[in-house]
Amino acid sequence: MEEDGENFVVDQPPPPEEELDRQDVGKLLYGCDHYRRRCKLRAPCCNEIFTCRHCHNEAKNALTNPKERHELVRHNVKQVVCAVCDTEQQVAEICSECGVKFGEYYCEICRFYDDNRTKGQFHCDDCGICRVGGRENFFHCKKCGSCYSVELRDNHLCVENSMKNHCPICYEFLFDSVKGTTIMKCGHTMHMECHTEMIHQNQYRCPICSKSVLNMSGTWQRLDMEIEATAMPEEYRYEVPILCNDCNSTGKAFFHILGHKCKHCNSYNTRMIGTGEDPR
């Protein structure tokens, strides 16, 4: 999941107590549906003010004229507006006018602020953006091009830049999506909620490569029994050429309305690559 850096701290004497109290004014009281923060961003692309880039993107992508739709590039933000005193100024951690801290978490690179530190925000230099969940719980996979849970270290099939693609279900760009993502057995990725909905719809194949995303051995055994108990009429008892989506092997199988079994891996996740003909 994506958010947006890491605090940059310069060695300096601690500020007086009254200044610390001033920095906390309005903490968690300002923001939007996406973040708690005490400033707004001036979008350089349209020169309008929004609380966060998601607010900007939702508004601009809802425009009726497709040519006017656009998204905010977080790194291009130069100006912010204090939510407490309404002073516009250059990007900074603390307001130059009233002295409040714009966010308990601040990333200078991502122009990202958030008063809610319970998310475990951290900046990944390799990703170039901030993420949530705690740095200790993630690692950056160089080949896949994104941060993954440490549970997947040496335990997933790498697909080059797999996260820098759109979700095959909802088509939202995955790399900087705020939604959780999952890696399927084939190495392709999609949103967790999209994956869950796909399984609920009894769709067990990856929308990109058609490989099985679950352990289907139990399903294949049930198909074996159903096919054995359902003989095809004499005129349909002939072989057809098939391609297995799971092992990529080609071969032949006797035609059956319920499915065609791969002789190499015993999968029924196959497709006919020819009509086949009755040899008689």
PDB file of N, CA and C in Angstrom, residues 136-194:
ATOM      1  N   GLU A 136      10.028  -2.040   8.956  1.00  0.00           N
ATOM      2  CA  GLU A 136      10.533  -3.353   9.359  1.00  0.00           C
ATOM      3  C   GLU A 136       9.692  -4.498   8.795  1.00  0.00           C
ATOM      4  N   ASN A 137       8.510  -4.206   8.296  1.00  0.00           N
ATOM      5  CA  ASN A 137       7.622  -5.253   7.787  1.00  0.00           C
ATOM      6  C   ASN A 137       7.684  -5.416   6.269  1.00  0.00           C
ATOM      7  N   PHE A 138       8.532  -4.634   5.613  1.00  0.00           N
ATOM      8  CA  PHE A 138       8.584  -4.661   4.156  1.00  0.00           C
ATOM      9  C   PHE A 138      10.016  -4.728   3.643  1.00  0.00           C
ATOM     10  N   PHE A 139      10.163  -5.232   2.445  1.00  0.00           N
ATOM     11  CA  PHE A 139      11.444  -5.199   1.742  1.00  0.00           C
ATOM     12  C   PHE A 139      11.162  -4.779   0.302  1.00  0.00           C
ATOM     13  N   HIS A 140      12.158  -4.224  -0.362  1.00  0.00           N
ATOM     14  CA  HIS A 140      11.974  -3.797  -1.748  1.00  0.00           C
ATOM     15  C   HIS A 140      12.523  -4.865  -2.684  1.00  0.00           C
ATOM     16  N   CYS A 141      11.650  -5.396  -3.528  1.00  0.00           N
ATOM     17  CA  CYS A 141      12.061  -6.375  -4.535  1.00  0.00           C
ATOM     18  C   CYS A 141      12.525  -5.618  -5.774  1.00  0.00           C
ATOM     19  N   LYS A 142      13.794  -5.725  -6.079  1.00  0.00           N
ATOM     20  CA  LYS A 142      14.373  -4.964  -7.193  1.00  0.00           C
ATOM     21  C   LYS A 142      13.753  -5.366  -8.526  1.00  0.00           C
ATOM     22  N   LYS A 143      13.502  -6.657  -8.721  1.00  0.00           N
ATOM     23  CA  LYS A 143      12.983  -7.105 -10.018  1.00  0.00           C
ATOM     24  C   LYS A 143      11.519  -6.718 -10.185  1.00  0.00           C
ATOM     25  N   CYS A 144      10.719  -6.944  -9.148  1.00  0.00           N
ATOM     26  CA  CYS A 144       9.299  -6.592  -9.237  1.00  0.00           C
ATOM     27  C   CYS A 144       9.102  -5.081  -9.200  1.00  0.00           C
ATOM     28  N   GLY A 145      10.082  -4.360  -8.615  1.00  0.00           N
ATOM     29  CA  GLY A 145      10.030  -2.906  -8.614  1.00  0.00           C
ATOM     30  C   GLY A 145       9.117  -2.309  -7.574  1.00  0.00           C
ATOM     31  N   SER A 146       8.957  -2.996  -6.422  1.00  0.00           N
ATOM     32  CA  SER A 146       8.053  -2.469  -5.401  1.00  0.00           C
ATOM     33  C   SER A 146       8.365  -3.094  -4.050  1.00  0.00           C
ATOM     34  N   CYS A 147       7.751  -2.529  -3.004  1.00  0.00           N
ATOM     35  CA  CYS A 147       7.886  -3.067  -1.655  1.00  0.00           C
ATOM     36  C   CYS A 147       6.858  -4.170  -1.432  1.00  0.00           C
ATOM     37  N   TYR A 148       7.326  -5.267  -0.822  1.00  0.00           N
ATOM     38  CA  TYR A 148       6.444  -6.377  -0.485  1.00  0.00           C
ATOM     39  C   TYR A 148       6.634  -6.738   0.986  1.00  0.00           C
ATOM     40  N   SER A 149       5.679  -7.455   1.543  1.00  0.00           N
ATOM     41  CA  SER A 149       5.785  -7.941   2.909  1.00  0.00           C
ATOM     42  C   SER A 149       7.006  -8.850   3.048  1.00  0.00           C
ATOM     43  N   VAL A 150       7.673  -8.777   4.202  1.00  0.00           N
ATOM     44  CA  VAL A 150       8.867  -9.592   4.427  1.00  0.00           C
ATOM     45  C   VAL A 150       8.548 -11.077   4.319  1.00  0.00           C
ATOM     46  N   GLU A 151       7.278 -11.450   4.485  1.00  0.00           N
ATOM     47  CA  GLU A 151       6.887 -12.851   4.353  1.00  0.00           C
ATOM     48  C   GLU A 151       7.098 -13.363   2.933  1.00  0.00           C
ATOM     49  N   LEU A 152       7.166 -12.447   1.965  1.00  0.00           N
ATOM     50  CA  LEU A 152       7.328 -12.834   0.570  1.00  0.00           C
ATOM     51  C   LEU A 152       8.783 -12.816   0.114  1.00  0.00           C
ATOM     52  N   ARG A 153       9.708 -12.458   1.013  1.00  0.00           N
ATOM     53  CA  ARG A 153      11.124 -12.473   0.632  1.00  0.00           C
ATOM     54  C   ARG A 153      11.540 -13.903   0.289  1.00  0.00           C
ATOM     55  N   ASP A 154      12.086 -14.087  -0.902  1.00  0.00           N
ATOM     56  CA  ASP A 154      12.470 -15.422  -1.404  1.00  0.00           C
ATOM     57  C   ASP A 154      11.288 -16.386  -1.428  1.00  0.00           C
ATOM     58  N   ASN A 155      10.067 -15.841  -1.473  1.00  0.00           N
ATOM     59  CA  ASN A 155       8.882 -16.698  -1.421  1.00  0.00           C
ATOM     60  C   ASN A 155       7.809 -16.227  -2.393  1.00  0.00           C
ATOM     61  N   HIS A 156       8.237 -15.652  -3.511  1.00  0.00           N
ATOM     62  CA  HIS A 156       7.275 -15.249  -4.538  1.00  0.00           C
ATOM     63  C   HIS A 156       7.935 -15.332  -5.900  1.00  0.00           C
ATOM     64  N   LEU A 157       7.114 -15.490  -6.920  1.00  0.00           N
ATOM     65  CA  LEU A 157       7.609 -15.541  -8.287  1.00  0.00           C
ATOM     66  C   LEU A 157       7.754 -14.113  -8.802  1.00  0.00           C
ATOM     67  N   CYS A 158       8.975 -13.728  -9.149  1.00  0.00           N
ATOM     68  CA  CYS A 158       9.228 -12.359  -9.608  1.00  0.00           C
ATOM     69  C   CYS A 158       8.793 -12.189 -11.063  1.00  0.00           C
ATOM     70  N   VAL A 159       8.090 -11.103 -11.308  1.00  0.00           N
ATOM     71  CA  VAL A 159       7.761 -10.669 -12.666  1.00  0.00           C
ATOM     72  C   VAL A 159       8.251  -9.226 -12.778  1.00  0.00           C
ATOM     73  N   GLU A 160       9.113  -8.969 -13.716  1.00  0.00           N
ATOM     74  CA  GLU A 160       9.761  -7.660 -13.801  1.00  0.00           C
ATOM     75  C   GLU A 160       8.739  -6.528 -13.851  1.00  0.00           C
ATOM     76  N   ASN A 161       8.898  -5.589 -12.903  1.00  0.00           N
ATOM     77  CA  ASN A 161       8.030  -4.412 -12.799  1.00  0.00           C
ATOM     78  C   ASN A 161       6.546  -4.771 -12.729  1.00  0.00           C
ATOM     79  N   SER A 162       6.238  -5.873 -12.063  1.00  0.00           N
ATOM     80  CA  SER A 162       4.848  -6.339 -12.017  1.00  0.00           C
ATOM     81  C   SER A 162       3.919  -5.332 -11.335  1.00  0.00           C
ATOM     82  N   MET A 163       4.453  -4.545 -10.385  1.00  0.00           N
ATOM     83  CA  MET A 163       3.608  -3.582  -9.689  1.00  0.00           C
ATOM     84  C   MET A 163       3.419  -2.290 -10.480  1.00  0.00           C
ATOM     85  N   LYS A 164       4.215  -2.100 -11.493  1.00  0.00           N
ATOM     86  CA  LYS A 164       4.088  -0.873 -12.289  1.00  0.00           C
ATOM     87  C   LYS A 164       3.152  -1.126 -13.467  1.00  0.00           C
ATOM     88  N   ASN A 165       2.023  -1.702 -13.128  1.00  0.00           N
ATOM     89  CA  ASN A 165       0.971  -2.004 -14.097  1.00  0.00           C
ATOM     90  C   ASN A 165      -0.381  -1.699 -13.459  1.00  0.00           C
ATOM     91  N   HIS A 166      -1.420  -1.821 -14.247  1.00  0.00           N
ATOM     92  CA  HIS A 166      -2.762  -1.575 -13.741  1.00  0.00           C
ATOM     93  C   HIS A 166      -3.365  -2.878 -13.221  1.00  0.00           C
ATOM     94  N   CYS A 167      -4.219  -2.750 -12.213  1.00  0.00           N
ATOM     95  CA  CYS A 167      -4.947  -3.913 -11.715  1.00  0.00           C
ATOM     96  C   CYS A 167      -5.784  -4.464 -12.861  1.00  0.00           C
ATOM     97  N   PRO A 168      -5.670  -5.762 -13.150  1.00  0.00           N
ATOM     98  CA  PRO A 168      -6.414  -6.327 -14.285  1.00  0.00           C
ATOM     99  C   PRO A 168      -7.922  -6.377 -14.082  1.00  0.00           C
ATOM    100  N   ILE A 169      -8.392  -6.073 -12.873  1.00  0.00           N
ATOM    101  CA  ILE A 169      -9.832  -6.081 -12.606  1.00  0.00           C
ATOM    102  C   ILE A 169     -10.410  -4.670 -12.686  1.00  0.00           C
ATOM    103  N   CYS A 170      -9.882  -3.746 -11.877  1.00  0.00           N
ATOM    104  CA  CYS A 170     -10.443  -2.386 -11.834  1.00  0.00           C
ATOM    105  C   CYS A 170      -9.630  -1.393 -12.650  1.00  0.00           C
ATOM    106  N   TYR A 171      -8.468  -1.796 -13.093  1.00  0.00           N
ATOM    107  CA  TYR A 171      -7.580  -1.012 -13.953  1.00  0.00           C
ATOM    108  C   TYR A 171      -6.992   0.222 -13.263  1.00  0.00           C
ATOM    109  N   GLU A 172      -6.976   0.256 -11.936  1.00  0.00           N
ATOM    110  CA  GLU A 172      -6.263   1.324 -11.235  1.00  0.00           C
ATOM    111  C   GLU A 172      -4.773   0.985 -11.220  1.00  0.00           C
ATOM    112  N   PHE A 173      -3.915   2.007 -11.362  1.00  0.00           N
ATOM    113  CA  PHE A 173      -2.466   1.787 -11.355  1.00  0.00           C
ATOM    114  C   PHE A 173      -2.048   1.275  -9.977  1.00  0.00           C
ATOM    115  N   LEU A 174      -1.342   0.160  -9.938  1.00  0.00           N
ATOM    116  CA  LEU A 174      -1.064  -0.525  -8.685  1.00  0.00           C
ATOM    117  C   LEU A 174       0.065   0.093  -7.873  1.00  0.00           C
ATOM    118  N   PHE A 175       1.078   0.622  -8.522  1.00  0.00           N
ATOM    119  CA  PHE A 175       2.307   1.018  -7.837  1.00  0.00           C
ATOM    120  C   PHE A 175       2.063   2.009  -6.708  1.00  0.00           C
ATOM    121  N   ASP A 176       1.233   3.013  -6.954  1.00  0.00           N
ATOM    122  CA  ASP A 176       0.993   4.014  -5.916  1.00  0.00           C
ATOM    123  C   ASP A 176      -0.451   4.004  -5.427  1.00  0.00           C
ATOM    124  N   SER A 177      -1.111   2.876  -5.585  1.00  0.00           N
ATOM    125  CA  SER A 177      -2.473   2.741  -5.092  1.00  0.00           C
ATOM    126  C   SER A 177      -2.475   2.668  -3.564  1.00  0.00           C
ATOM    127  N   VAL A 178      -3.482   3.258  -2.934  1.00  0.00           N
ATOM    128  CA  VAL A 178      -3.584   3.186  -1.476  1.00  0.00           C
ATOM    129  C   VAL A 178      -4.260   1.892  -1.028  1.00  0.00           C
ATOM    130  N   LYS A 179      -4.751   1.102  -1.967  1.00  0.00           N
ATOM    131  CA  LYS A 179      -5.389  -0.173  -1.641  1.00  0.00           C
ATOM    132  C   LYS A 179      -4.332  -1.274  -1.513  1.00  0.00           C
ATOM    133  N   GLY A 180      -4.631  -2.266  -0.708  1.00  0.00           N
ATOM    134  CA  GLY A 180      -3.735  -3.392  -0.543  1.00  0.00           C
ATOM    135  C   GLY A 180      -3.654  -4.232  -1.804  1.00  0.00           C
ATOM    136  N   THR A 181      -2.486  -4.803  -2.066  1.00  0.00           N
ATOM    137  CA  THR A 181      -2.289  -5.631  -3.250  1.00  0.00           C
ATOM    138  C   THR A 181      -1.857  -7.037  -2.847  1.00  0.00           C
ATOM    139  N   THR A 182      -2.039  -7.964  -3.740  1.00  0.00           N
ATOM    140  CA  THR A 182      -1.620  -9.338  -3.498  1.00  0.00           C
ATOM    141  C   THR A 182      -0.894  -9.870  -4.722  1.00  0.00           C
ATOM    142  N   ILE A 183       0.005 -10.814  -4.497  1.00  0.00           N
ATOM    143  CA  ILE A 183       0.752 -11.450  -5.585  1.00  0.00           C
ATOM    144  C   ILE A 183       0.200 -12.850  -5.792  1.00  0.00           C
ATOM    145  N   MET A 184      -0.191 -13.155  -6.995  1.00  0.00           N
ATOM    146  CA  MET A 184      -0.721 -14.487  -7.289  1.00  0.00           C
ATOM    147  C   MET A 184       0.409 -15.479  -7.555  1.00  0.00           C
ATOM    148  N   LYS A 185       0.072 -16.734  -7.622  1.00  0.00           N
ATOM    149  CA  LYS A 185       1.074 -17.781  -7.811  1.00  0.00           C
ATOM    150  C   LYS A 185       1.903 -17.567  -9.066  1.00  0.00           C
ATOM    151  N   CYS A 186       1.291 -16.969 -10.080  1.00  0.00           N
ATOM    152  CA  CYS A 186       1.986 -16.751 -11.349  1.00  0.00           C
ATOM    153  C   CYS A 186       2.922 -15.549 -11.297  1.00  0.00           C
ATOM    154  N   GLY A 187       2.838 -14.738 -10.225  1.00  0.00           N
ATOM    155  CA  GLY A 187       3.690 -13.568 -10.097  1.00  0.00           C
ATOM    156  C   GLY A 187       3.010 -12.266 -10.441  1.00  0.00           C
ATOM    157  N   HIS A 188       1.840 -12.335 -11.062  1.00  0.00           N
ATOM    158  CA  HIS A 188       1.111 -11.113 -11.383  1.00  0.00           C
ATOM    159  C   HIS A 188       0.403 -10.579 -10.134  1.00  0.00           C
ATOM    160  N   THR A 189       0.088  -9.292 -10.156  1.00  0.00           N
ATOM    161  CA  THR A 189      -0.468  -8.634  -8.984  1.00  0.00           C
ATOM    162  C   THR A 189      -1.832  -8.015  -9.282  1.00  0.00           C
ATOM    163  N   MET A 190      -2.614  -7.849  -8.234  1.00  0.00           N
ATOM    164  CA  MET A 190      -3.892  -7.139  -8.325  1.00  0.00           C
ATOM    165  C   MET A 190      -4.280  -6.690  -6.928  1.00  0.00           C
ATOM    166  N   HIS A 191      -5.298  -5.859  -6.822  1.00  0.00           N
ATOM    167  CA  HIS A 191      -5.782  -5.436  -5.515  1.00  0.00           C
ATOM    168  C   HIS A 191      -6.328  -6.635  -4.744  1.00  0.00           C
ATOM    169  N   MET A 192      -6.123  -6.630  -3.437  1.00  0.00           N
ATOM    170  CA  MET A 192      -6.659  -7.705  -2.597  1.00  0.00           C
ATOM    171  C   MET A 192      -8.174  -7.805  -2.719  1.00  0.00           C
ATOM    172  N   GLU A 193      -8.843  -6.649  -2.692  1.00  0.00           N
ATOM    173  CA  GLU A 193     -10.309  -6.677  -2.750  1.00  0.00           C
ATOM    174  C   GLU A 193     -10.792  -7.167  -4.109  1.00  0.00           C
ATOM    175  N   CYS A 194     -10.057  -6.853  -5.167  1.00  0.00           N
ATOM    176  CA  CYS A 194     -10.423  -7.341  -6.498  1.00  0.00           C
ATOM    177  C   CYS A 194     -10.204  -8.847  -6.594  1.00  0.00           C
TER     178      CYS A 194
END
